[in-house]
Short mmCIF file of C-alpha atoms and ligand atoms in Angstrom, two decimals:
data_model
loop_
_atom_site.label_atom_id
_atom_site.label_comp_id
_atom_site.label_asym_id
_atom_site.label_seq_id
_atom_site.Cartn_x
_atom_site.Cartn_y
_atom_site.Cartn_z
CA MET S 1 18.32 -4.32 -150.23
CA THR S 2 16.73 -1.93 -152.75
CA ALA S 3 13.27 -3.14 -153.77
CA THR S 4 12.43 -3.68 -157.44
CA VAL S 5 9.19 -3.11 -159.35
CA LEU S 6 8.46 -4.32 -162.89
CA ILE S 7 5.79 -2.30 -164.72
CA THR S 8 4.24 -3.03 -168.13
CA GLY S 9 3.06 -0.38 -170.62
CA CYS S 10 5.41 2.40 -169.50
CA SER S 11 5.45 4.50 -172.69
CA SER S 12 2.80 6.93 -171.39
CA GLY S 13 0.00 7.56 -168.92
CA ILE S 14 -0.27 5.60 -165.69
CA GLY S 15 2.72 3.35 -166.48
CA ALA S 16 5.10 6.26 -167.13
CA ALA S 17 3.89 8.11 -164.01
CA ALA S 18 4.38 4.95 -161.93
CA VAL S 19 7.98 4.63 -163.19
CA ARG S 20 8.65 8.19 -161.99
CA ARG S 21 6.94 7.67 -158.61
CA PHE S 22 8.79 4.46 -157.70
CA ALA S 23 12.11 5.90 -158.95
CA GLU S 24 11.63 9.02 -156.81
CA GLN S 25 11.11 6.73 -153.83
CA GLY S 26 14.48 5.05 -154.42
CA TRP S 27 13.21 1.82 -155.96
CA ASN S 28 14.85 -0.07 -158.80
CA VAL S 29 12.41 0.08 -161.72
CA ALA S 30 12.21 -2.37 -164.60
CA ALA S 31 10.23 -0.13 -166.97
CA THR S 32 8.89 -2.28 -169.79
CA LEU S 33 7.36 -1.09 -173.04
CA ARG S 34 7.01 -2.10 -176.66
CA ASN S 35 9.49 0.50 -177.99
CA PRO S 36 12.20 1.13 -175.39
CA GLU S 37 14.16 3.34 -177.86
CA ALA S 38 11.46 5.98 -177.34
CA ALA S 39 11.75 5.92 -173.53
CA ARG S 40 13.31 8.78 -171.57
CA PHE S 41 13.18 8.17 -167.84
CA GLU S 42 15.22 10.08 -165.30
CA GLN S 43 17.17 7.98 -162.83
CA GLY S 44 15.94 8.18 -159.24
CA ALA S 45 17.77 7.22 -156.08
CA GLY S 46 17.42 3.64 -157.33
CA SER S 47 18.03 2.56 -160.89
CA VAL S 48 15.61 2.73 -163.86
CA GLU S 49 16.24 0.24 -166.67
CA THR S 50 14.04 -0.19 -169.73
CA PHE S 51 13.25 -3.54 -171.32
CA ALA S 52 11.33 -4.34 -174.52
CA LEU S 53 8.10 -6.13 -173.67
CA ASP S 54 5.02 -6.73 -175.81
CA VAL S 55 2.55 -8.44 -173.48
CA THR S 56 0.96 -10.38 -176.38
CA GLU S 57 4.25 -12.14 -177.28
CA GLN S 58 5.28 -14.98 -174.96
CA ARG S 59 8.93 -14.84 -176.05
CA SER S 60 9.06 -11.09 -175.42
CA VAL S 61 7.54 -11.58 -171.94
CA ASP S 62 10.02 -14.34 -171.03
CA GLN S 63 13.01 -12.36 -172.31
CA ALA S 64 12.05 -9.13 -170.56
CA VAL S 65 11.42 -10.85 -167.22
CA SER S 66 14.66 -12.85 -167.34
CA ARG S 67 16.66 -9.71 -168.32
CA ALA S 68 15.07 -7.74 -165.47
CA LEU S 69 15.93 -10.56 -163.05
CA GLU S 70 19.53 -10.68 -164.35
CA CYS S 71 19.77 -6.92 -163.88
CA PHE S 72 18.14 -6.53 -160.46
CA GLY S 73 18.23 -10.04 -158.97
CA ARG S 74 14.56 -10.05 -157.94
CA ILE S 75 11.17 -8.54 -158.67
CA ASP S 76 9.32 -7.57 -155.49
CA VAL S 77 6.34 -5.89 -157.11
CA LEU S 78 4.71 -6.48 -160.50
CA ILE S 79 2.32 -3.91 -161.95
CA ASN S 80 0.32 -5.23 -164.91
CA ASN S 81 -0.67 -1.94 -166.48
CA ALA S 82 -0.50 -2.41 -170.29
CA GLY S 83 -3.90 -2.32 -171.94
CA TYR S 84 -6.18 -0.39 -174.26
CA GLY S 85 -9.87 0.32 -174.78
CA LEU S 86 -12.14 -1.02 -177.52
CA PHE S 87 -15.22 1.11 -178.12
CA GLY S 88 -18.26 0.38 -180.26
CA PRO S 89 -21.02 -2.11 -180.96
CA PHE S 90 -20.20 -5.76 -180.31
CA GLU S 91 -21.85 -6.84 -183.59
CA SER S 92 -19.35 -4.99 -185.77
CA ALA S 93 -16.24 -6.21 -183.91
CA THR S 94 -14.09 -8.51 -186.06
CA PRO S 95 -12.68 -11.74 -184.58
CA GLU S 96 -9.21 -10.14 -184.94
CA ALA S 97 -10.25 -7.07 -182.92
CA ILE S 98 -11.80 -9.29 -180.24
CA GLY S 99 -8.68 -11.49 -180.10
CA ARG S 100 -6.35 -8.51 -179.81
CA GLN S 101 -8.41 -6.96 -176.99
CA PHE S 102 -8.31 -10.19 -174.98
CA SER S 103 -4.71 -11.15 -175.76
CA THR S 104 -3.55 -7.70 -174.57
CA ASN S 105 -5.82 -6.92 -171.62
CA VAL S 106 -6.22 -10.48 -170.28
CA GLY S 107 -3.56 -12.70 -171.92
CA GLY S 108 -0.90 -10.07 -171.16
CA VAL S 109 -1.75 -10.04 -167.45
CA LEU S 110 -1.68 -13.85 -167.31
CA ALA S 111 1.59 -14.19 -169.24
CA VAL S 112 3.57 -11.61 -167.26
CA THR S 113 2.20 -12.88 -163.94
CA ARG S 114 3.19 -16.48 -164.82
CA ALA S 115 6.71 -15.33 -165.74
CA VAL S 116 7.25 -13.29 -162.55
CA LEU S 117 5.55 -15.63 -160.06
CA PRO S 118 8.15 -18.43 -159.53
CA GLN S 119 10.80 -16.21 -157.92
CA MET S 120 8.12 -14.58 -155.69
CA ARG S 121 6.89 -18.06 -154.63
CA GLU S 122 10.46 -19.19 -153.87
CA ARG S 123 11.05 -16.10 -151.71
CA LYS S 124 7.55 -16.34 -150.19
CA SER S 125 6.99 -12.63 -150.78
CA GLY S 126 5.78 -10.25 -153.44
CA VAL S 127 2.94 -7.98 -154.55
CA ILE S 128 1.13 -8.25 -157.87
CA ILE S 129 -1.09 -5.31 -158.85
CA ASN S 130 -3.33 -5.70 -161.88
CA ILE S 131 -4.89 -2.59 -163.39
CA ALA S 132 -8.46 -3.38 -164.35
CA SER S 133 -10.98 -0.54 -164.49
CA LEU S 134 -14.23 0.67 -162.98
CA THR S 135 -15.53 -0.89 -166.23
CA GLY S 136 -14.43 -4.23 -164.70
CA LEU S 137 -16.98 -3.74 -161.91
CA VAL S 138 -19.78 -1.78 -163.62
CA ALA S 139 -20.04 -1.98 -167.43
CA MET S 140 -20.78 1.11 -169.50
CA PRO S 141 -22.56 0.89 -172.89
CA LEU S 142 -20.61 0.19 -176.10
CA TYR S 143 -17.67 -1.16 -174.13
CA SER S 144 -18.80 -4.80 -174.06
CA LEU S 145 -15.42 -6.25 -175.08
CA TYR S 146 -13.32 -3.91 -172.96
CA ALA S 147 -15.67 -4.58 -170.01
CA ALA S 148 -15.45 -8.35 -170.57
CA SER S 149 -11.65 -8.14 -170.59
CA LYS S 150 -11.53 -6.06 -167.39
CA TYR S 151 -14.15 -8.21 -165.60
CA ALA S 152 -11.81 -11.12 -166.44
CA VAL S 153 -8.88 -9.27 -164.85
CA VAL S 154 -10.93 -8.61 -161.69
CA GLY S 155 -12.04 -12.26 -161.43
CA PHE S 156 -8.53 -13.55 -162.10
CA SER S 157 -7.02 -11.21 -159.51
CA GLU S 158 -9.54 -11.96 -156.77
CA SER S 159 -9.22 -15.73 -157.15
CA LEU S 160 -5.42 -15.54 -157.39
CA SER S 161 -5.29 -13.39 -154.24
CA HIS S 162 -6.74 -16.35 -152.28
CA GLU S 163 -4.45 -18.88 -153.99
CA LEU S 164 -1.25 -16.94 -153.32
CA ALA S 165 -2.00 -15.59 -149.82
CA PRO S 166 -0.62 -18.73 -148.09
CA LEU S 167 2.58 -18.30 -150.16
CA GLY S 168 3.17 -14.77 -148.86
CA ILE S 169 2.22 -13.09 -152.16
CA ARG S 170 -0.42 -10.34 -152.14
CA VAL S 171 -2.52 -9.83 -155.27
CA LYS S 172 -4.37 -6.54 -155.71
CA VAL S 173 -6.62 -5.16 -158.42
CA PHE S 174 -7.14 -1.52 -159.32
CA ALA S 175 -10.47 -0.22 -160.60
CA PRO S 176 -9.82 3.39 -161.61
CA GLY S 177 -12.49 5.67 -163.01
CA ALA S 178 -11.44 8.11 -165.73
CA VAL S 179 -7.75 9.07 -165.75
CA ALA S 180 -6.29 11.89 -167.91
CA THR S 181 -4.04 9.84 -170.23
CA ASP S 182 -3.79 8.84 -173.90
CA PHE S 183 -6.37 6.13 -173.14
CA SER S 184 -9.36 7.79 -174.82
CA GLY S 185 -7.15 9.10 -177.66
CA ARG S 186 -4.47 6.97 -179.28
CA SER S 187 -5.17 3.97 -177.02
CA MET S 188 -8.85 3.71 -177.95
CA ALA S 189 -9.65 1.29 -180.78
CA ARG S 190 -13.09 1.14 -182.41
CA THR S 191 -15.18 -1.79 -183.54
CA PHE S 192 -16.91 0.23 -186.28
CA ASP S 193 -16.25 2.33 -189.39
CA GLY S 194 -18.04 5.53 -190.36
CA ASP S 195 -21.03 6.37 -188.18
CA GLY S 196 -21.65 2.76 -187.08
CA GLY S 197 -24.67 2.10 -189.37
CA PRO S 198 -27.55 0.57 -187.42
CA TYR S 199 -25.93 1.61 -184.13
CA ALA S 200 -25.25 5.22 -185.21
CA ASP S 201 -27.91 6.69 -182.92
CA SER S 202 -26.63 4.84 -179.82
CA ILE S 203 -23.01 5.71 -180.64
CA ARG S 204 -23.93 9.38 -180.99
CA LYS S 205 -25.80 9.38 -177.66
CA VAL S 206 -23.04 7.59 -175.75
CA MET S 207 -20.29 9.77 -177.20
CA ALA S 208 -22.30 12.90 -176.36
CA VAL S 209 -22.47 11.87 -172.67
CA PHE S 210 -18.72 11.15 -172.52
CA GLN S 211 -17.93 14.44 -174.27
CA ALA S 212 -20.21 16.37 -171.89
CA ASN S 213 -18.47 14.70 -168.93
CA ARG S 214 -15.08 15.75 -170.26
CA ALA S 215 -16.29 19.31 -170.91
CA ALA S 216 -17.69 19.49 -167.37
CA GLY S 217 -14.36 18.90 -165.71
CA GLY S 218 -12.48 16.25 -167.60
CA ALA S 219 -10.98 13.14 -166.13
CA SER S 220 -11.36 12.62 -162.46
CA SER S 221 -7.77 11.51 -161.66
CA SER S 222 -4.34 12.42 -162.95
CA PRO S 223 -1.78 9.73 -163.86
CA GLU S 224 0.30 11.01 -160.93
CA GLN S 225 -2.58 10.37 -158.51
CA LEU S 226 -2.86 6.82 -159.87
CA ALA S 227 0.91 6.37 -159.52
CA GLN S 228 0.75 7.49 -155.89
CA ALA S 229 -2.16 5.09 -155.22
CA LEU S 230 -0.13 2.27 -156.83
CA PHE S 231 2.90 3.09 -154.70
CA ASP S 232 0.74 3.16 -151.55
CA ALA S 233 -0.89 -0.20 -152.44
CA ALA S 234 2.52 -1.76 -153.14
CA THR S 235 3.86 -0.69 -149.76
CA ASP S 236 0.83 -0.62 -147.42
CA GLY S 237 1.49 -4.17 -146.18
CA SER S 238 -2.28 -4.77 -146.13
CA ALA S 239 -4.36 -7.69 -147.36
CA GLN S 240 -6.66 -5.27 -149.27
CA VAL S 241 -7.44 -6.70 -152.70
CA ARG S 242 -9.71 -4.17 -154.47
CA TYR S 243 -8.74 -0.54 -154.90
CA VAL S 244 -11.47 1.66 -156.40
CA VAL S 245 -9.69 4.89 -157.37
CA GLY S 246 -11.12 8.30 -158.29
CA ASP S 247 -14.17 10.25 -157.12
CA ASP S 248 -16.15 9.20 -160.21
CA ALA S 249 -15.51 5.50 -159.59
CA LEU S 250 -16.28 5.81 -155.86
CA ALA S 251 -19.55 7.63 -156.70
CA VAL S 252 -20.66 4.83 -159.06
CA MET S 253 -19.87 2.16 -156.44
CA GLN S 254 -21.80 4.16 -153.82
CA SER S 255 -24.79 4.36 -156.22
CA ARG S 256 -24.66 0.60 -156.63
CA LYS S 257 -24.89 0.23 -152.85
CA ASP S 258 -27.65 2.83 -152.48
CA LEU S 259 -29.80 1.84 -155.48
CA GLY S 260 -29.08 -1.89 -155.87
CA GLU S 261 -27.87 -3.66 -159.04
CA GLU S 262 -30.94 -3.43 -161.28
CA ALA S 263 -31.73 0.20 -160.51
CA LEU S 264 -28.09 1.10 -161.21
CA LEU S 265 -28.20 -0.67 -164.60
CA ALA S 266 -31.54 0.97 -165.47
CA GLY S 267 -30.06 4.34 -164.43
CA ILE S 268 -27.07 3.83 -166.76
CA ARG S 269 -29.37 3.08 -169.74
CA GLN S 270 -31.44 6.12 -168.90
CA ARG S 271 -28.42 8.38 -168.55
CA PHE S 272 -27.17 7.39 -172.01
CA GLY S 273 -30.66 7.57 -173.56
CA LEU S 274 -30.68 3.81 -174.28
CA ALA S 275 -33.91 2.71 -172.57
CA SER S 276 -35.61 -0.14 -174.49
CA SER S 277 -38.08 0.80 -177.25
N1 NAP Q 301 -7.15 6.27 -168.63
C1 NAP Q 301 -8.24 5.77 -168.11
O1 NAP Q 301 -9.29 6.46 -168.04
C2 NAP Q 301 -8.25 4.38 -167.54
C3 NAP Q 301 -9.29 4.02 -166.67
C4 NAP Q 301 -9.31 2.74 -166.14
C5 NAP Q 301 -8.31 1.83 -166.45
N2 NAP Q 301 -7.31 2.21 -167.30
C6 NAP Q 301 -6.29 1.20 -167.61
O2 NAP Q 301 -5.02 1.72 -167.28
C7 NAP Q 301 -4.02 1.08 -168.05
C8 NAP Q 301 -3.06 2.12 -168.60
O3 NAP Q 301 -3.74 2.96 -169.49
P1 NAP Q 301 -3.46 4.55 -169.57
O4 NAP Q 301 -4.71 5.23 -169.18
O5 NAP Q 301 -2.19 4.90 -168.89
O6 NAP Q 301 -3.36 4.75 -171.16
P2 NAP Q 301 -2.08 4.95 -172.13
O7 NAP Q 301 -1.33 6.17 -171.75
O8 NAP Q 301 -2.64 4.83 -173.49
O9 NAP Q 301 -1.15 3.68 -171.79
C9 NAP Q 301 -1.42 2.41 -172.27
C10 NAP Q 301 -0.10 1.66 -172.29
O10 NAP Q 301 -0.34 0.28 -172.64
C11 NAP Q 301 0.65 -0.07 -173.59
N3 NAP Q 301 0.31 -1.23 -174.41
C12 NAP Q 301 -0.75 -1.42 -175.23
N4 NAP Q 301 -0.67 -2.62 -175.83
C13 NAP Q 301 0.49 -3.20 -175.38
C14 NAP Q 301 1.15 -4.42 -175.62
N5 NAP Q 301 0.65 -5.34 -176.48
N6 NAP Q 301 2.31 -4.69 -174.97
C15 NAP Q 301 2.84 -3.80 -174.11
N7 NAP Q 301 2.27 -2.59 -173.85
C16 NAP Q 301 1.11 -2.31 -174.47
C17 NAP Q 301 0.85 1.19 -174.43
O11 NAP Q 301 2.06 1.08 -175.13
P3 NAP Q 301 2.34 1.65 -176.63
O12 NAP Q 301 2.85 3.03 -176.45
O13 NAP Q 301 3.36 0.70 -177.17
O14 NAP Q 301 1.02 1.60 -177.36
C18 NAP Q 301 0.87 2.24 -173.32
O15 NAP Q 301 2.14 2.29 -172.73
C19 NAP Q 301 -4.77 0.27 -169.12
O16 NAP Q 301 -4.78 -1.10 -168.73
C20 NAP Q 301 -6.17 0.85 -169.09
O17 NAP Q 301 -7.14 -0.10 -169.48
C21 NAP Q 301 -7.25 3.45 -167.85
#
């Protein structure tokens, strides 16, 4: 039987590349996105079907999952990919901006997982891959809300991996470093207007480091590399839970090992010019 993957957030970036990768490998793909009219996916050896899914709307989640199940009969692999970044000082974030960040990056993962889980439990098989971030393992400055949301995804995934292992379902969490997608462009919301007022100096310093990084070689992984890593994780048959992806992410995790927690945190403040006054 042809295996089926359901992926959220397929309009661009990692989600769109994952649709292509699984389709090329002959899988059925339930490609979900907020505006399916805009989607153009080539058919692979399997079948690619698009379904409208906004991860913040329970009714949309339930409808998309039940339509995908009607279409393909089962979902073997779920990839919770939809998400966006929120950059800027915590103090200037509105309650609405905070709510939206958490209802998308965390609530979306919970809602889609809850909708897909019963048929995996009944079959006693399945793989759930949640895309967190390196920022869900080591937090960078001015990303407090994004980091909190991705730490939540890591914690949720790790605990759920234990809970579902006896039921034959493997839960995995991805912690990619920088990936060359729309993430730092159209998918990056801000908590501040203008120059950020009392935080202007810190914002300027942090943005300068990120810009210098980009100028020095850009993002460390391509969406296609992430898609390949997702395909490998979905099919490796292993009990591995955490996947740190990208040379930049691996280097930060190695520094944590070499330096220890506090020295790593002090090094991050120093690198961004944010040592205490
Ligand atoms: N790029 C990076 O450097 C990086 C690093 C680590 C982790 N990540 C994570 O990777 C995931 C994918 O991001 P990307 O880099 O591929 O960026 P992207 O190209 O901007 O893709 C983000 C996707 O999420 C979708 N999305 C946002 N809100 C949604 C909602 N409420 N319901 C359904 N879909 C929604 C977007 O859809 P619309 O077109 O409808 O907005 C888009 O398809 C995110 O979870 C991100 O946090 C990215």
